[in-house]
XYZ file of C-alpha atoms in Angstrom:
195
model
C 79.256 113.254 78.825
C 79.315 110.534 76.334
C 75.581 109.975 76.221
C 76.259 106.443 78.363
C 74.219 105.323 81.148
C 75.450 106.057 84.619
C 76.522 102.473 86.040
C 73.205 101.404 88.828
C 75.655 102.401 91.439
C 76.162 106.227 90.671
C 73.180 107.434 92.278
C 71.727 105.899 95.691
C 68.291 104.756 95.552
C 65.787 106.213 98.119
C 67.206 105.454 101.865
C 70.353 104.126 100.541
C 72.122 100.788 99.522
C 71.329 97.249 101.148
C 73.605 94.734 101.460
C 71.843 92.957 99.174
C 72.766 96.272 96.365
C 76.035 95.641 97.483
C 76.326 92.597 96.289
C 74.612 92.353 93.293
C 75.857 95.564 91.865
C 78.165 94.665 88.746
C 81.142 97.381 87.938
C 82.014 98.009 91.500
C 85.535 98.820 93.053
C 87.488 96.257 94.231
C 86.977 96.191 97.975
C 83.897 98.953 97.987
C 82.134 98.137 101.427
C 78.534 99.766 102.680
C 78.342 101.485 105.862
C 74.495 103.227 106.691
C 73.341 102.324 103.415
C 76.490 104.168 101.816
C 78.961 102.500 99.294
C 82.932 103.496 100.695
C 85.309 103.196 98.241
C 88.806 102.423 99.596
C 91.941 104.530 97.812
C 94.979 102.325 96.818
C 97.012 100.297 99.389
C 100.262 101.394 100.793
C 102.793 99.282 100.759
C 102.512 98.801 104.791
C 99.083 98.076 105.054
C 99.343 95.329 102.525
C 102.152 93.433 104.543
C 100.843 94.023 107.935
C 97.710 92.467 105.910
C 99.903 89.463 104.914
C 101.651 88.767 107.757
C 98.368 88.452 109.954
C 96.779 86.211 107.856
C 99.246 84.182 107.714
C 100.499 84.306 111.219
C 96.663 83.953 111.951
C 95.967 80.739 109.899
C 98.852 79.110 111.376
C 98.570 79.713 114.629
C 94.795 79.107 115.095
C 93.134 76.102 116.418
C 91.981 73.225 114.499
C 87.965 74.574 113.913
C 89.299 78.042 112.891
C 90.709 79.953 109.988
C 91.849 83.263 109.127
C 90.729 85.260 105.263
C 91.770 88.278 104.051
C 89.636 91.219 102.803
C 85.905 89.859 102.615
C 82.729 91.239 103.394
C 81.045 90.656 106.308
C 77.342 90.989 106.401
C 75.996 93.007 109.191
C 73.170 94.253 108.725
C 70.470 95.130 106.030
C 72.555 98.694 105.385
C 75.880 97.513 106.846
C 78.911 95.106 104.657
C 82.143 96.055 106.089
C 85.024 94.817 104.498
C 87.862 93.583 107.487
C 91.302 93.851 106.092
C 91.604 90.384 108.021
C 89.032 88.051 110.024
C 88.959 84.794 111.938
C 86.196 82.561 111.064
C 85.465 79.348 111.831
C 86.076 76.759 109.553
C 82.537 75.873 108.299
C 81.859 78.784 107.336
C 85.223 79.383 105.578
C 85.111 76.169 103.938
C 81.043 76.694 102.918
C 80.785 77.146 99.065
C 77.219 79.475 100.024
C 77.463 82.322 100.268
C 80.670 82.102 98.642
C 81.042 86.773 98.904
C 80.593 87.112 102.469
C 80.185 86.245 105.986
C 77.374 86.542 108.788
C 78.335 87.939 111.977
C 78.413 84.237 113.676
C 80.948 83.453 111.551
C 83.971 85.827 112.685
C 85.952 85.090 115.627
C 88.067 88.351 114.762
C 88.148 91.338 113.004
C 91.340 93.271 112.153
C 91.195 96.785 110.659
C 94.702 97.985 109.253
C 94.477 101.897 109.818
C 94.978 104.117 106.305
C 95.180 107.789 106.248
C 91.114 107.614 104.733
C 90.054 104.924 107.055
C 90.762 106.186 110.243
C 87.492 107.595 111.499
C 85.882 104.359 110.039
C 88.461 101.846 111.689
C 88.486 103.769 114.727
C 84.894 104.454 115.608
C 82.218 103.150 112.927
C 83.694 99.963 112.167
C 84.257 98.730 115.815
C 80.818 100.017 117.103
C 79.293 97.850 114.220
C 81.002 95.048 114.629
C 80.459 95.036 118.638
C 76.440 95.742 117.582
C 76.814 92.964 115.290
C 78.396 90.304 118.081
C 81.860 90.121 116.894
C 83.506 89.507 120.332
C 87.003 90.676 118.981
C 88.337 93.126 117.448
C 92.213 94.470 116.446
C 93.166 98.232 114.841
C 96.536 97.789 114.006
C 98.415 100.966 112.986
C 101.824 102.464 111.711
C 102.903 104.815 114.225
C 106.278 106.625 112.165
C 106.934 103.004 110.781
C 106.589 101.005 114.261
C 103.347 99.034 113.889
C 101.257 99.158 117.084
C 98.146 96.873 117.663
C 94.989 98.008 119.619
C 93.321 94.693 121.276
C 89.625 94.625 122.058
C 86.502 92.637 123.621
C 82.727 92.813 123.439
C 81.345 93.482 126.866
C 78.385 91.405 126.319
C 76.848 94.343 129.068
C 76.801 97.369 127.046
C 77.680 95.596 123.587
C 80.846 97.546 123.130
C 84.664 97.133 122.790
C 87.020 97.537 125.808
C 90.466 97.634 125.419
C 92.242 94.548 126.207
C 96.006 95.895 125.307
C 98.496 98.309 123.693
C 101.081 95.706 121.717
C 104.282 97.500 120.346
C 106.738 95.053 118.503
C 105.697 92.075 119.751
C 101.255 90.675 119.617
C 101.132 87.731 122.395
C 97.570 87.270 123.610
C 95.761 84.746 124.612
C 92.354 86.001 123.375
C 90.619 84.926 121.272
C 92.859 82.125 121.343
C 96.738 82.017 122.167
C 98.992 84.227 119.406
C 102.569 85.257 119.478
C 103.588 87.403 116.317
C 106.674 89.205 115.539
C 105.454 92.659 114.588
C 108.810 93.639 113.664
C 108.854 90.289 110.836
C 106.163 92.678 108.550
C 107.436 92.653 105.138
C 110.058 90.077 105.626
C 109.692 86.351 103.578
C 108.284 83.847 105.722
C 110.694 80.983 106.733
């Protein structure tokens, strides 16, 4: 050890982060989120998840209606010990286009949240994530995976009931829903140029 102090974010404090920690925190990982009061840190993108990541947004922002838009990898503030990170959301346009808080979202804000599966996010995109954001009130919810280089996305809605995700459809080349509002994209287009 070089004698220098451990950066704030080292060591927990007693019960664990808040979103608040989060936050403020300087020195932090790029895209660190907090899930039960514990800061994730994310390894490096593959090159997939990054383009499935563009072409959604994209995609997304276009084909939205007028009082929506889509963002890309920002945190969304749950809950006192819970700031998830979606790889992409749909929010509506006030709050995208609000300068405060200019590092996250509130729940009411998203429309959508999209998790892009990685090898060390599976168990959180699968199960904690979705069960947080369905706690939260996000009424939709996409995993989108790479399944041996054919990406494959998982479709869900809230059941305002039981305040969980059902399974609204398997989509395998081709993502044309009309929930939460009409969208037709090319899954096979990920990684191509635009145009």
């Amino acid at each position: 050890m070089s004698g220098e102090p451990l950066p704030d974010w080292v060591i927990p404090p007693p019960g664990g982060f808040t979103a608040e920690d989060l936050l403020r925190l300087p020195g932090l990982p790029p895209h660190t989120e907090l899930i039960d009061g514990s800061l994730v840190f994310v390894s490096p993108q593959q090159k997939w998840h990054s383009r499935v990541i563009n072409l959604l947004v994209r995609e997304l922002d276009q084909q939205a209606p007028d009082g929506l838009r889509a963002d890309r990898e920002m945190t969304v503030r749950l809950a006192k010990r819970q700031a998830p990170e979606p790889d992409v959301i749909v929010v509506t346009r006030e709050a995208y286009e609000r300068d405060e808080p200019s590092t996250f979202y509130l729940p009411e804000d998203v429309v959508l949240a999209v998790e892009a599966v990685s090898p060390d996010s599976e168990d959180r995109d699968r199960d904690t994530k979705p069960r947080k954001y369905a706690k939260a009130g996000i009424r939709h919810y996409w995993r989108v995976e790479n399944d041996a280089g054919r990406t494959v996305v998982y479709t869900y809605e809230r059941d305002p009931a039981t305040e969980c995700f059902s399974l609204t459809g398997i989509h395998h080349d081709k993502l044309a829903i009309t929930a939460p509002f009409t969208v037709d994209i090319d899954l096979t287009t990920i990684g191509r140029r635009a145009g």
